[in-house]
CSV table of C-alpha atoms in Angstrom, one decimal:
chain,number,residue,atom,x,y,z
A,156,MET,CA,-50.3,-75.6,-5.1
A,157,SER,CA,-50.9,-79.3,-5.9
A,158,ILE,CA,-51.6,-80.1,-2.2
A,159,LEU,CA,-54.1,-77.3,-1.8
A,160,LEU,CA,-55.7,-78.3,-5.1
A,161,SER,CA,-56.0,-81.9,-3.8
A,162,VAL,CA,-57.5,-80.8,-0.5
A,163,SER,CA,-60.1,-78.7,-2.2
A,164,ILE,CA,-61.0,-81.4,-4.7
A,165,ALA,CA,-61.4,-84.0,-1.9
A,166,LEU,CA,-63.6,-81.7,0.1
A,167,LEU,CA,-65.8,-80.6,-2.9
A,168,ALA,CA,-66.1,-84.2,-4.2
A,169,GLY,CA,-67.2,-85.4,-0.8
A,170,LEU,CA,-69.8,-82.7,-0.3
A,171,LEU,CA,-71.3,-83.1,-3.8
A,172,MET,CA,-71.5,-86.8,-3.3
A,173,THR,CA,-73.6,-86.4,-0.1
A,174,ARG,CA,-76.1,-84.4,-2.1
A,175,ALA,CA,-76.2,-87.1,-4.8
A,176,PHE,CA,-76.8,-89.8,-2.2
A,177,LYS,CA,-79.3,-87.8,-0.2
A,178,PRO,CA,-82.4,-89.5,-1.8
A,179,LEU,CA,-80.9,-92.9,-0.9
A,180,HIS,CA,-80.7,-91.9,2.8
A,181,LEU,CA,-77.1,-93.2,3.1
A,182,PRO,CA,-74.7,-92.0,5.8
A,183,SER,CA,-72.4,-89.2,4.8
A,184,VAL,CA,-69.4,-91.5,5.6
A,185,THR,CA,-70.4,-93.8,2.7
A,186,ALA,CA,-70.8,-90.9,0.3
A,187,TYR,CA,-67.3,-89.5,1.2
A,188,LEU,CA,-65.7,-92.9,0.7
A,189,ILE,CA,-67.4,-93.5,-2.7
A,190,ALA,CA,-66.3,-89.9,-3.7
A,191,GLY,CA,-62.8,-90.9,-2.8
A,192,VAL,CA,-62.9,-94.1,-4.9
A,193,LEU,CA,-64.3,-92.1,-7.9
A,194,ILE,CA,-61.5,-89.4,-7.8
A,195,GLY,CA,-58.9,-92.0,-6.9
A,196,PRO,CA,-56.1,-93.5,-9.0
A,197,TYR,CA,-58.3,-96.4,-10.2
A,198,CYS,CA,-61.1,-94.2,-11.6
A,199,MET,CA,-61.0,-90.5,-12.6
A,200,GLY,CA,-57.3,-90.4,-11.8
A,201,ARG,CA,-56.6,-92.7,-14.7
A,202,LEU,CA,-57.8,-90.1,-17.1
A,203,GLY,CA,-54.6,-88.2,-16.5
A,204,ILE,CA,-56.4,-84.8,-16.3
A,205,HIS,CA,-54.6,-82.8,-13.7
A,206,GLY,CA,-56.9,-81.4,-11.1
A,207,LEU,CA,-59.7,-83.9,-11.8
A,208,GLY,CA,-58.6,-86.5,-9.3
A,209,PHE,CA,-55.6,-88.3,-7.7
A,210,GLU,CA,-53.5,-89.6,-10.5
A,211,THR,CA,-51.2,-91.8,-8.4
A,212,MET,CA,-51.2,-93.3,-4.9
A,213,ALA,CA,-48.3,-90.9,-4.2
A,214,ASP,CA,-50.7,-88.0,-4.7
A,215,VAL,CA,-53.1,-89.6,-2.2
A,216,HIS,CA,-50.4,-90.2,0.3
A,217,SER,CA,-49.3,-86.5,0.1
A,218,LEU,CA,-52.4,-85.8,2.3
A,219,SER,CA,-51.4,-88.3,4.9
A,220,LEU,CA,-50.7,-85.5,7.4
A,221,ILE,CA,-54.4,-84.5,7.2
A,222,ALA,CA,-55.4,-88.1,7.9
A,223,ASP,CA,-53.1,-88.3,10.9
A,224,VAL,CA,-54.6,-85.1,12.3
A,225,ALA,CA,-58.2,-86.1,11.6
A,226,LEU,CA,-57.6,-89.4,13.4
A,227,GLY,CA,-56.2,-87.5,16.4
A,228,PHE,CA,-59.4,-85.4,16.7
A,229,ILE,CA,-61.6,-88.5,16.2
A,230,ALA,CA,-59.8,-90.2,19.0
A,231,PHE,CA,-60.0,-87.1,21.2
A,232,SER,CA,-63.8,-86.9,20.6
A,233,ILE,CA,-64.2,-90.6,21.5
A,234,GLY,CA,-62.2,-90.0,24.7
A,235,ASN,CA,-64.9,-87.5,25.7
A,236,GLU,CA,-67.2,-90.5,26.0
A,237,PHE,CA,-65.2,-91.8,29.0
A,238,ARG,CA,-66.8,-89.5,31.6
A,239,MET,CA,-66.7,-91.0,35.1
A,240,SER,CA,-70.4,-90.3,35.6
A,241,ASP,CA,-71.2,-92.6,32.6
A,242,LEU,CA,-68.4,-95.1,33.3
A,243,LYS,CA,-69.8,-95.8,36.8
A,244,LYS,CA,-73.0,-97.1,35.0
A,245,THR,CA,-71.5,-98.8,31.9
A,246,GLY,CA,-67.8,-99.2,32.6
A,247,LYS,CA,-68.0,-102.9,33.5
A,248,GLN,CA,-70.3,-103.7,30.6
A,249,ALA,CA,-68.1,-101.9,28.1
A,250,SER,CA,-64.9,-103.6,29.4
A,251,VAL,CA,-66.4,-107.1,29.3
A,252,ILE,CA,-68.1,-106.7,25.9
A,253,GLY,CA,-65.0,-104.9,24.4
A,254,VAL,CA,-62.7,-107.8,25.2
A,255,VAL,CA,-65.1,-110.7,24.5
A,256,GLN,CA,-66.3,-109.5,21.1
A,257,ALA,CA,-62.7,-108.9,19.9
A,258,LEU,CA,-61.6,-112.4,21.0
A,259,PHE,CA,-64.7,-114.0,19.5
A,260,ALA,CA,-63.9,-112.4,16.1
A,261,THR,CA,-60.3,-113.6,16.3
A,262,VAL,CA,-61.3,-117.2,17.2
A,263,MET,CA,-64.0,-117.4,14.4
A,264,VAL,CA,-61.7,-116.1,11.8
A,265,ASP,CA,-58.8,-118.3,12.9
A,266,ILE,CA,-61.0,-121.5,12.8
A,267,THR,CA,-62.6,-120.8,9.4
A,268,LEU,CA,-59.4,-119.7,7.7
A,269,TYR,CA,-57.7,-122.8,9.1
A,270,GLY,CA,-60.3,-124.8,7.2
A,271,ILE,CA,-59.4,-123.0,4.0
A,272,HIS,CA,-55.8,-123.6,4.7
A,273,LEU,CA,-56.5,-127.4,4.9
A,274,LEU,CA,-58.3,-127.1,1.5
A,275,MET,CA,-55.8,-124.7,-0.2
A,276,PRO,CA,-52.5,-124.9,1.7
A,277,ASP,CA,-50.7,-123.2,-1.3
A,278,LYS,CA,-53.0,-120.2,-1.1
A,279,LEU,CA,-53.2,-119.5,2.6
A,280,THR,CA,-50.5,-120.4,5.2
A,281,VAL,CA,-50.8,-120.7,9.0
A,282,PRO,CA,-48.8,-117.5,9.7
A,283,GLN,CA,-51.1,-115.7,7.3
A,284,LEU,CA,-54.3,-116.9,8.9
A,285,LEU,CA,-53.0,-116.2,12.5
A,286,THR,CA,-52.2,-112.6,11.5
A,287,LEU,CA,-55.6,-112.1,9.8
A,288,GLY,CA,-57.4,-113.5,12.9
A,289,ALA,CA,-55.6,-110.8,15.0
A,290,ILE,CA,-56.5,-108.1,12.5
A,291,ALA,CA,-60.1,-109.1,12.9
A,292,THR,CA,-60.2,-107.6,16.4
A,293,ALA,CA,-60.0,-104.0,15.1
A,294,THR,CA,-63.0,-101.8,14.6
A,295,ALA,CA,-63.1,-98.4,12.9
A,296,PRO,CA,-63.8,-95.7,15.5
A,297,ALA,CA,-63.9,-92.9,12.8
A,298,ALA,CA,-66.8,-94.3,10.8
A,299,THR,CA,-68.9,-95.1,13.9
A,300,LEU,CA,-68.4,-91.7,15.4
A,301,MET,CA,-69.4,-90.0,12.2
A,302,VAL,CA,-72.6,-91.9,11.9
A,303,VAL,CA,-73.4,-91.1,15.6
A,304,ARG,CA,-72.7,-87.4,15.0
A,305,GLN,CA,-74.6,-87.1,11.7
A,306,TYR,CA,-77.8,-88.6,13.0
A,307,LYS,CA,-77.4,-87.3,16.6
A,308,ALA,CA,-77.8,-90.8,18.0
A,309,LYS,CA,-78.6,-90.9,21.7
A,310,GLY,CA,-79.4,-93.7,24.1
A,311,PRO,CA,-77.9,-96.6,26.1
A,312,LEU,CA,-76.6,-98.4,22.9
A,313,THR,CA,-74.7,-95.3,21.7
A,314,LYS,CA,-73.2,-94.6,25.2
A,315,LEU,CA,-72.0,-98.2,25.3
A,316,LEU,CA,-70.8,-98.4,21.7
A,317,LEU,CA,-68.2,-95.6,21.7
A,318,PRO,CA,-66.2,-96.8,24.7
A,319,ILE,CA,-66.2,-100.4,23.3
A,320,VAL,CA,-64.9,-99.1,20.0
A,321,ALA,CA,-62.2,-97.2,21.9
A,322,LEU,CA,-61.2,-100.4,23.8
A,323,ASP,CA,-60.8,-102.3,20.6
A,324,ASP,CA,-57.5,-100.5,19.9
A,325,ALA,CA,-55.9,-101.7,23.2
A,326,VAL,CA,-57.3,-105.2,22.9
A,327,GLY,CA,-56.3,-105.4,19.2
A,328,LEU,CA,-52.7,-104.3,19.9
A,329,ILE,CA,-52.2,-107.1,22.4
A,330,VAL,CA,-53.9,-109.8,20.3
A,331,PHE,CA,-52.0,-108.7,17.2
A,332,ALA,CA,-48.7,-108.7,19.0
A,333,VAL,CA,-49.2,-112.3,20.3
A,334,SER,CA,-50.6,-113.8,17.1
A,335,PHE,CA,-48.1,-111.9,14.9
A,336,GLY,CA,-45.3,-113.0,17.1
A,337,ILE,CA,-46.3,-116.6,16.8
A,338,ALA,CA,-46.6,-116.2,13.0
A,339,LYS,CA,-43.1,-114.8,12.8
A,340,SER,CA,-41.7,-117.6,14.9
A,341,LEU,CA,-43.3,-120.1,12.5
A,342,CYS,CA,-41.8,-118.3,9.5
A,343,PHE,CA,-38.3,-117.7,10.9
A,344,GLY,CA,-38.0,-120.6,13.4
A,345,HIS,CA,-37.6,-118.7,16.7
A,346,ALA,CA,-39.9,-116.9,19.1
A,347,ASP,CA,-39.2,-113.4,20.4
A,348,MET,CA,-41.0,-113.0,23.7
A,349,ILE,CA,-40.1,-109.3,23.9
A,350,SER,CA,-41.9,-108.6,20.7
A,351,ILE,CA,-44.8,-110.8,21.6
A,352,MET,CA,-45.5,-109.6,25.1
A,353,VAL,CA,-43.3,-106.8,26.3
A,354,ASN,CA,-43.4,-104.3,23.4
A,355,PRO,CA,-47.2,-104.1,23.1
A,356,LEU,CA,-47.6,-103.7,26.9
A,357,ILE,CA,-45.0,-100.9,26.8
A,358,GLU,CA,-46.8,-99.2,23.9
A,359,ILE,CA,-50.2,-99.3,25.7
A,360,ALA,CA,-48.7,-98.0,29.0
A,361,CYS,CA,-46.7,-95.3,27.3
A,362,SER,CA,-49.7,-94.2,25.2
A,363,LEU,CA,-52.0,-93.9,28.3
A,364,LEU,CA,-49.3,-92.1,30.3
A,365,LEU,CA,-48.5,-89.6,27.6
A,366,GLY,CA,-52.2,-88.9,26.9
A,367,ALA,CA,-52.9,-88.5,30.7
A,368,VAL,CA,-50.0,-86.0,31.1
A,369,MET,CA,-51.0,-84.0,28.1
A,370,GLY,CA,-54.7,-83.9,29.3
A,371,TRP,CA,-53.6,-82.6,32.7
A,372,ILE,CA,-51.4,-79.9,31.2
A,373,LEU,CA,-54.2,-78.9,28.8
A,374,THR,CA,-56.7,-78.6,31.7
A,375,GLN,CA,-54.2,-76.4,33.7
A,376,LEU,CA,-53.5,-74.1,30.8
A,377,GLU,CA,-57.2,-73.7,30.0
A,378,LYS,CA,-57.5,-71.9,33.4
A,379,CYS,CA,-55.3,-69.1,32.0
A,380,PHE,CA,-58.0,-67.9,29.6
A,381,ASN,CA,-61.5,-66.5,30.1
A,382,SER,CA,-62.6,-66.5,26.5
A,383,ASN,CA,-64.1,-69.8,25.1
A,384,THR,CA,-62.5,-68.9,21.7
A,385,ASN,CA,-59.0,-68.9,23.2
A,386,ARG,CA,-59.8,-72.1,25.1
A,387,LEU,CA,-60.9,-73.8,21.9
A,388,ASN,CA,-57.7,-72.6,20.2
A,389,MET,CA,-55.7,-74.0,23.0
A,390,THR,CA,-57.5,-77.4,22.8
A,391,ILE,CA,-56.9,-77.6,19.0
A,392,ALA,CA,-53.2,-76.8,19.5
A,393,PHE,CA,-52.9,-79.5,22.2
A,394,VAL,CA,-54.5,-82.2,20.0
A,395,LEU,CA,-52.0,-81.3,17.2
A,396,VAL,CA,-49.0,-81.4,19.6
A,397,THR,CA,-50.2,-84.7,21.0
A,398,VAL,CA,-50.5,-86.2,17.6
A,399,ALA,CA,-47.0,-85.1,16.8
A,400,LEU,CA,-45.6,-86.5,20.1
A,401,SER,CA,-47.3,-89.9,19.5
A,402,MET,CA,-45.2,-90.3,16.3
A,403,ILE,CA,-42.0,-90.6,18.3
A,404,LYS,CA,-40.3,-94.0,18.2
A,405,ILE,CA,-37.4,-95.1,20.4
A,406,GLU,CA,-35.5,-98.4,20.1
A,407,ILE,CA,-33.4,-99.8,22.9
A,408,GLY,CA,-32.1,-103.2,21.6
A,409,LEU,CA,-35.1,-105.4,21.1
A,410,VAL,CA,-37.4,-103.1,23.2
A,411,HIS,CA,-39.4,-100.7,21.1
A,412,ILE,CA,-40.9,-97.7,22.9
A,413,GLY,CA,-43.7,-96.3,20.8
A,414,PHE,CA,-47.1,-94.8,21.0
A,415,SER,CA,-50.5,-95.6,19.5
A,416,PRO,CA,-51.9,-92.2,18.3
A,417,LEU,CA,-55.4,-93.4,18.8
A,418,LEU,CA,-54.8,-94.4,22.4
A,419,VAL,CA,-52.8,-91.3,23.2
A,420,CYS,CA,-55.5,-88.9,21.9
A,421,MET,CA,-58.3,-90.9,23.5
A,422,MET,CA,-56.6,-90.6,26.9
A,423,LEU,CA,-56.1,-86.9,26.3
A,424,GLY,CA,-59.8,-86.5,25.7
A,425,THR,CA,-60.7,-88.7,28.7
A,426,VAL,CA,-58.6,-86.7,31.2
A,427,PHE,CA,-59.7,-83.4,29.7
A,428,CYS,CA,-63.4,-84.1,29.9
A,429,ASN,CA,-63.2,-85.3,33.5
A,430,LEU,CA,-61.0,-82.5,34.8
A,431,CYS,CA,-62.2,-79.5,32.8
A,432,PRO,CA,-65.7,-78.2,33.8
A,433,LEU,CA,-66.1,-76.5,30.5
A,434,SER,CA,-65.1,-79.5,28.4
A,435,GLU,CA,-68.6,-80.3,27.1
A,436,ASP,CA,-69.0,-76.8,25.6
A,437,LEU,CA,-65.5,-76.8,24.1
A,438,MET,CA,-66.1,-80.3,22.6
A,439,LYS,CA,-69.2,-79.0,20.8
A,440,SER,CA,-67.3,-76.1,19.4
A,441,ALA,CA,-64.5,-78.4,18.3
A,442,ASP,CA,-67.0,-80.6,16.5
A,443,LYS,CA,-67.9,-77.7,14.2
A,444,TRP,CA,-64.3,-76.9,13.5
A,445,THR,CA,-63.4,-80.5,12.6
A,446,SER,CA,-66.3,-81.3,10.3
A,447,PRO,CA,-64.5,-80.4,7.0
A,448,LEU,CA,-61.3,-82.1,8.3
A,449,PHE,CA,-63.3,-85.4,8.8
A,450,ALA,CA,-64.9,-85.1,5.4
A,451,ILE,CA,-61.4,-84.8,3.7
A,452,PHE,CA,-60.2,-87.7,5.8
A,453,PHE,CA,-62.9,-90.1,4.6
A,454,VAL,CA,-62.5,-89.0,1.0
A,455,VAL,CA,-58.8,-89.6,1.1
A,456,SER,CA,-59.5,-93.0,2.8
A,457,GLY,CA,-61.7,-93.9,-0.1
A,458,ALA,CA,-59.0,-92.9,-2.6
A,459,GLU,CA,-56.5,-95.1,-0.8
A,460,LEU,CA,-58.6,-98.3,-1.3
A,461,GLU,CA,-56.9,-100.4,-3.9
A,462,LEU,CA,-59.4,-101.9,-6.4
A,463,ASN,CA,-56.8,-104.2,-8.0
A,464,VAL,CA,-57.3,-106.7,-5.1
A,465,PHE,CA,-60.3,-108.0,-7.1
A,466,ALA,CA,-58.0,-109.4,-9.8
A,467,ASP,CA,-57.0,-112.5,-7.7
A,468,TRP,CA,-59.8,-115.0,-7.1
A,469,ALA,CA,-58.1,-116.4,-4.1
A,470,ILE,CA,-58.1,-113.0,-2.4
A,471,VAL,CA,-61.8,-112.6,-3.1
A,472,VAL,CA,-62.7,-116.0,-1.7
A,473,ILE,CA,-60.6,-115.7,1.4
A,474,GLY,CA,-61.7,-112.1,1.8
A,475,VAL,CA,-65.4,-113.0,1.7
A,476,VAL,CA,-64.9,-115.8,4.3
A,477,TYR,CA,-62.9,-113.3,6.5
A,478,ILE,CA,-65.6,-110.7,6.2
A,479,ILE,CA,-68.5,-113.1,7.0
A,480,PHE,CA,-66.9,-114.8,10.0
A,481,ARG,CA,-65.4,-111.7,11.5
A,482,CYS,CA,-69.0,-110.3,11.4
A,483,VAL,CA,-70.3,-113.5,13.0
A,484,GLY,CA,-67.7,-113.3,15.7
A,485,LYS,CA,-68.3,-109.6,16.4
A,486,TYR,CA,-72.1,-110.1,16.5
A,487,PHE,CA,-72.3,-113.2,18.7
A,488,GLY,CA,-69.4,-112.1,20.9
A,489,ALA,CA,-71.2,-108.8,21.6
A,490,MET,CA,-74.6,-110.4,22.0
A,491,LEU,CA,-73.5,-113.1,24.5
A,492,SER,CA,-71.3,-110.8,26.6
A,493,ALA,CA,-74.1,-108.2,26.6
A,494,LYS,CA,-76.6,-110.8,27.9
A,495,ALA,CA,-74.0,-111.9,30.5
A,496,THR,CA,-73.6,-108.3,31.8
A,497,LYS,CA,-77.4,-107.8,31.9
A,498,CYS,CA,-77.8,-105.3,29.0
A,499,SER,CA,-81.1,-104.4,27.6
A,500,PRO,CA,-82.6,-106.6,24.8
A,501,ALA,CA,-82.0,-103.8,22.2
A,502,ILE,CA,-78.3,-103.7,23.1
A,503,CYS,CA,-78.0,-107.5,22.9
A,504,LYS,CA,-79.7,-107.5,19.5
A,505,TYR,CA,-78.1,-104.6,17.7
A,506,LEU,CA,-74.7,-103.8,19.3
A,507,GLY,CA,-72.8,-106.4,17.3
A,508,VAL,CA,-73.9,-104.9,14.0
A,509,THR,CA,-72.5,-101.5,14.9
A,510,LEU,CA,-69.0,-103.1,15.4
A,511,PHE,CA,-68.6,-104.2,11.7
A,512,PRO,CA,-66.8,-101.2,10.2
A,513,GLN,CA,-63.0,-101.7,10.0
A,514,ALA,CA,-60.2,-99.4,8.7
A,515,GLY,CA,-57.3,-97.4,10.2
A,516,VAL,CA,-56.0,-99.8,12.9
A,517,ALA,CA,-56.4,-102.8,10.6
A,518,LEU,CA,-54.5,-101.1,7.8
A,519,GLY,CA,-51.7,-100.3,10.2
A,520,MET,CA,-51.5,-103.9,11.3
A,521,CYS,CA,-51.5,-105.3,7.7
A,522,THR,CA,-48.8,-102.8,6.8
A,523,ILE,CA,-46.6,-104.1,9.6
A,524,ALA,CA,-47.2,-107.7,8.4
A,525,ALA,CA,-46.3,-106.7,4.8
A,526,VAL,CA,-43.0,-105.3,5.9
A,527,GLU,CA,-41.9,-107.9,8.5
A,528,LEU,CA,-43.2,-111.1,6.7
A,529,PRO,CA,-41.6,-111.1,3.3
A,530,GLY,CA,-43.3,-113.5,1.0
A,531,GLU,CA,-46.3,-113.9,3.4
A,532,GLY,CA,-47.3,-110.3,4.1
A,533,ALA,CA,-48.5,-109.3,0.6
A,534,MET,CA,-51.4,-111.7,0.8
A,535,ILE,CA,-52.3,-110.5,4.3
A,536,ARG,CA,-52.3,-106.9,3.1
A,537,ASN,CA,-54.4,-107.6,0.0
A,538,ILE,CA,-57.0,-109.5,1.9
A,539,THR,CA,-57.2,-106.8,4.6
A,540,LEU,CA,-57.5,-104.1,1.8
A,541,PHE,CA,-60.4,-106.1,0.2
A,542,ALA,CA,-62.2,-106.4,3.5
A,543,VAL,CA,-61.7,-102.8,4.4
A,544,LEU,CA,-63.2,-101.8,1.0
A,545,ILE,CA,-66.3,-103.8,1.7
A,546,TYR,CA,-66.6,-102.9,5.4
A,547,GLU,CA,-66.1,-99.1,4.9
A,548,LEU,CA,-68.8,-99.0,2.2
A,549,VAL,CA,-71.4,-101.2,3.9
A,550,GLY,CA,-70.5,-100.8,7.6
A,551,PRO,CA,-71.6,-97.2,8.2
A,552,LEU,CA,-75.0,-98.0,6.6
A,553,MET,CA,-75.4,-101.1,8.8
A,554,THR,CA,-74.5,-99.0,11.9
A,555,LYS,CA,-77.1,-96.5,11.0
A,556,MET,CA,-79.7,-99.2,10.5
A,557,ALA,CA,-78.9,-100.8,13.9
A,558,LEU,CA,-79.1,-97.5,15.8
A,559,THR,CA,-82.4,-96.7,14.0
A,560,ALA,CA,-83.8,-100.1,14.9
A,561,ALA,CA,-82.7,-99.6,18.5
A,562,GLY,CA,-84.6,-96.3,18.6
A,563,GLU,CA,-81.5,-94.1,19.1
A,564,ILE,CA,-81.7,-92.3,15.7
A,565,LYS,CA,-85.0,-90.4,15.7
A,566,PRO,CA,-86.7,-89.4,12.4
A,567,MET,CA,-87.0,-85.7,11.8
A,568,SER,CA,-90.3,-84.5,13.3
A,569,ASP,CA,-92.9,-82.7,11.2
A,570,GLU,CA,-92.3,-79.5,13.2
A,571,VAL,CA,-88.6,-79.5,12.4
A,572,LYS,CA,-89.3,-80.2,8.7
A,573,MET,CA,-91.8,-77.3,8.6
A,574,ARG,CA,-89.4,-75.0,10.3
A,575,ARG,CA,-86.6,-75.8,7.8
A,576,GLN,CA,-89.0,-75.4,4.9
A,577,THR,CA,-90.1,-72.0,6.2
A,578,LYS,CA,-86.6,-70.8,6.5
A,579,LEU,CA,-85.8,-72.0,2.9
A,580,GLU,CA,-88.8,-70.2,1.6
A,581,GLU,CA,-88.0,-67.0,3.5
A,582,ALA,CA,-84.4,-67.1,2.1
A,583,LYS,CA,-85.7,-67.7,-1.4
A,584,THR,CA,-88.1,-64.8,-1.2
A,585,LYS,CA,-85.5,-62.4,0.2
A,586,SER,CA,-83.1,-63.4,-2.6
A,587,GLU,CA,-85.7,-62.7,-5.3
A,588,GLN,CA,-86.5,-59.3,-3.7
A,589,GLN,CA,-82.8,-58.4,-3.9
C-alpha cells in the first residue's frame, strides 16, 4: 500500500506542479523536479504526515525500480535517434563533438579545481579533483529528451544533440575509469591497470553486444505478430527484460564483467529502429505509454536531491566553481568541435548550452567514489549532489531557451490556439447541457 501511495503522490504532485508553473513557461522537467523537492524528506516529508510526502530517503529509494525502468525506456528512445539514414549525415560530427566536449569539460574542471587545491589543500585533495573532473563528462539524457519531446523540437541541432548525449555515457565511462584509477593509486599507493583500462572497455563492449543481441531477437519476434498492440506489448516487455539483464555483475578475479543499463538499452533501440520497418510507429506508441513513467521518475529524482549539502561553505564554493567551469568546458568544447566539423552557425552557438544538464550517470560515478575512496569519497559525493541539484533545476530551462533561439522549438500558431480554444468551449457547452 505504501509503495502505491508513494507512486500516486509523486505523479499527482508532478502534474499539479506543471499547472502551477504553466504561466512561467518552464519545462515540465523542472516542474517535476521541484515537485519532488517539495514532497521530499527535506520539505513536506519533515511534517511527518503519512501520505503527504516522502518522510525518509528510504521511502524515496523504495521507488528505485521505477527509476531503473524509466531510464531504460529513456535510453531506448534515444537509441531510436541512431538511424543509419541520419548517421550518414551527422555520424562523424556527433562522434567528434561528443568526445571533444566531454574532454574539454574534464580538462577545465581539473585545471580550476587544482587551483582551489593549491589555495585550500585541506578542503580539496588531488584524488578528489581528478574524480570530479571525470564526473564532469556526464550529461543527463533524460532531461534533454523530455524537453525535446515536450516542445516537439525538430531540426539539425536536435538531430545532432541526442546522439551526442548518448555518446557521453561511453566517453564518460572511459574517462572516469582512467581518472578514478589514478585517484585510487594516489590514495592507496598502487596502480591497478585492469581497473583503469580493461574493466571499462569490457563494460562498454559487453553492453553494446547485449543490446545488439536483444535488439535482433526483438526484431525477429515482432514478425510473429500482425497487431501493432501486440508488437507494442512485445517491445515494452523486451525493454524490461533488457533492463533486468543489464543489472547482472560477474567478477573473475580483478576482472569485472558488468553492463551499463543506458548503453545496453540505447543499443537495443538502435538495432531495433534500423532493422524493424515498423519501429517508428511503435516508438510513437511507446512514448504515450511511458509519459507517466517519466513524470514519476523526475519527481523521485527531485525527492532524492539532498539539500543538506548547502550546510558546508566549502562544498558550496567548490560546487559553484565546478558548475561554472564544467559549463565553460562543455560550451567551448562543443562550439570549437562544431566549427571544425563544419556545422551550421546555430549549432556552433547553441549546442553547448543544451549539454549542461547532469544527473543519473554522474550520481552513479559519485556513488562509486563514495564507496571506494573512504575519507575522500564523501566530499566528491556532496559536491556532485550540489551540482546536480543546480543543473537539474536550471539545465532543462536553458536547453529549452537554446533550442528556441536556434529556431527548433516553434511557438504555437494562432490556428492551433484557436482550434484548442474551440474544443474547450465545445466541451464546456456540452458539459453545461448535460
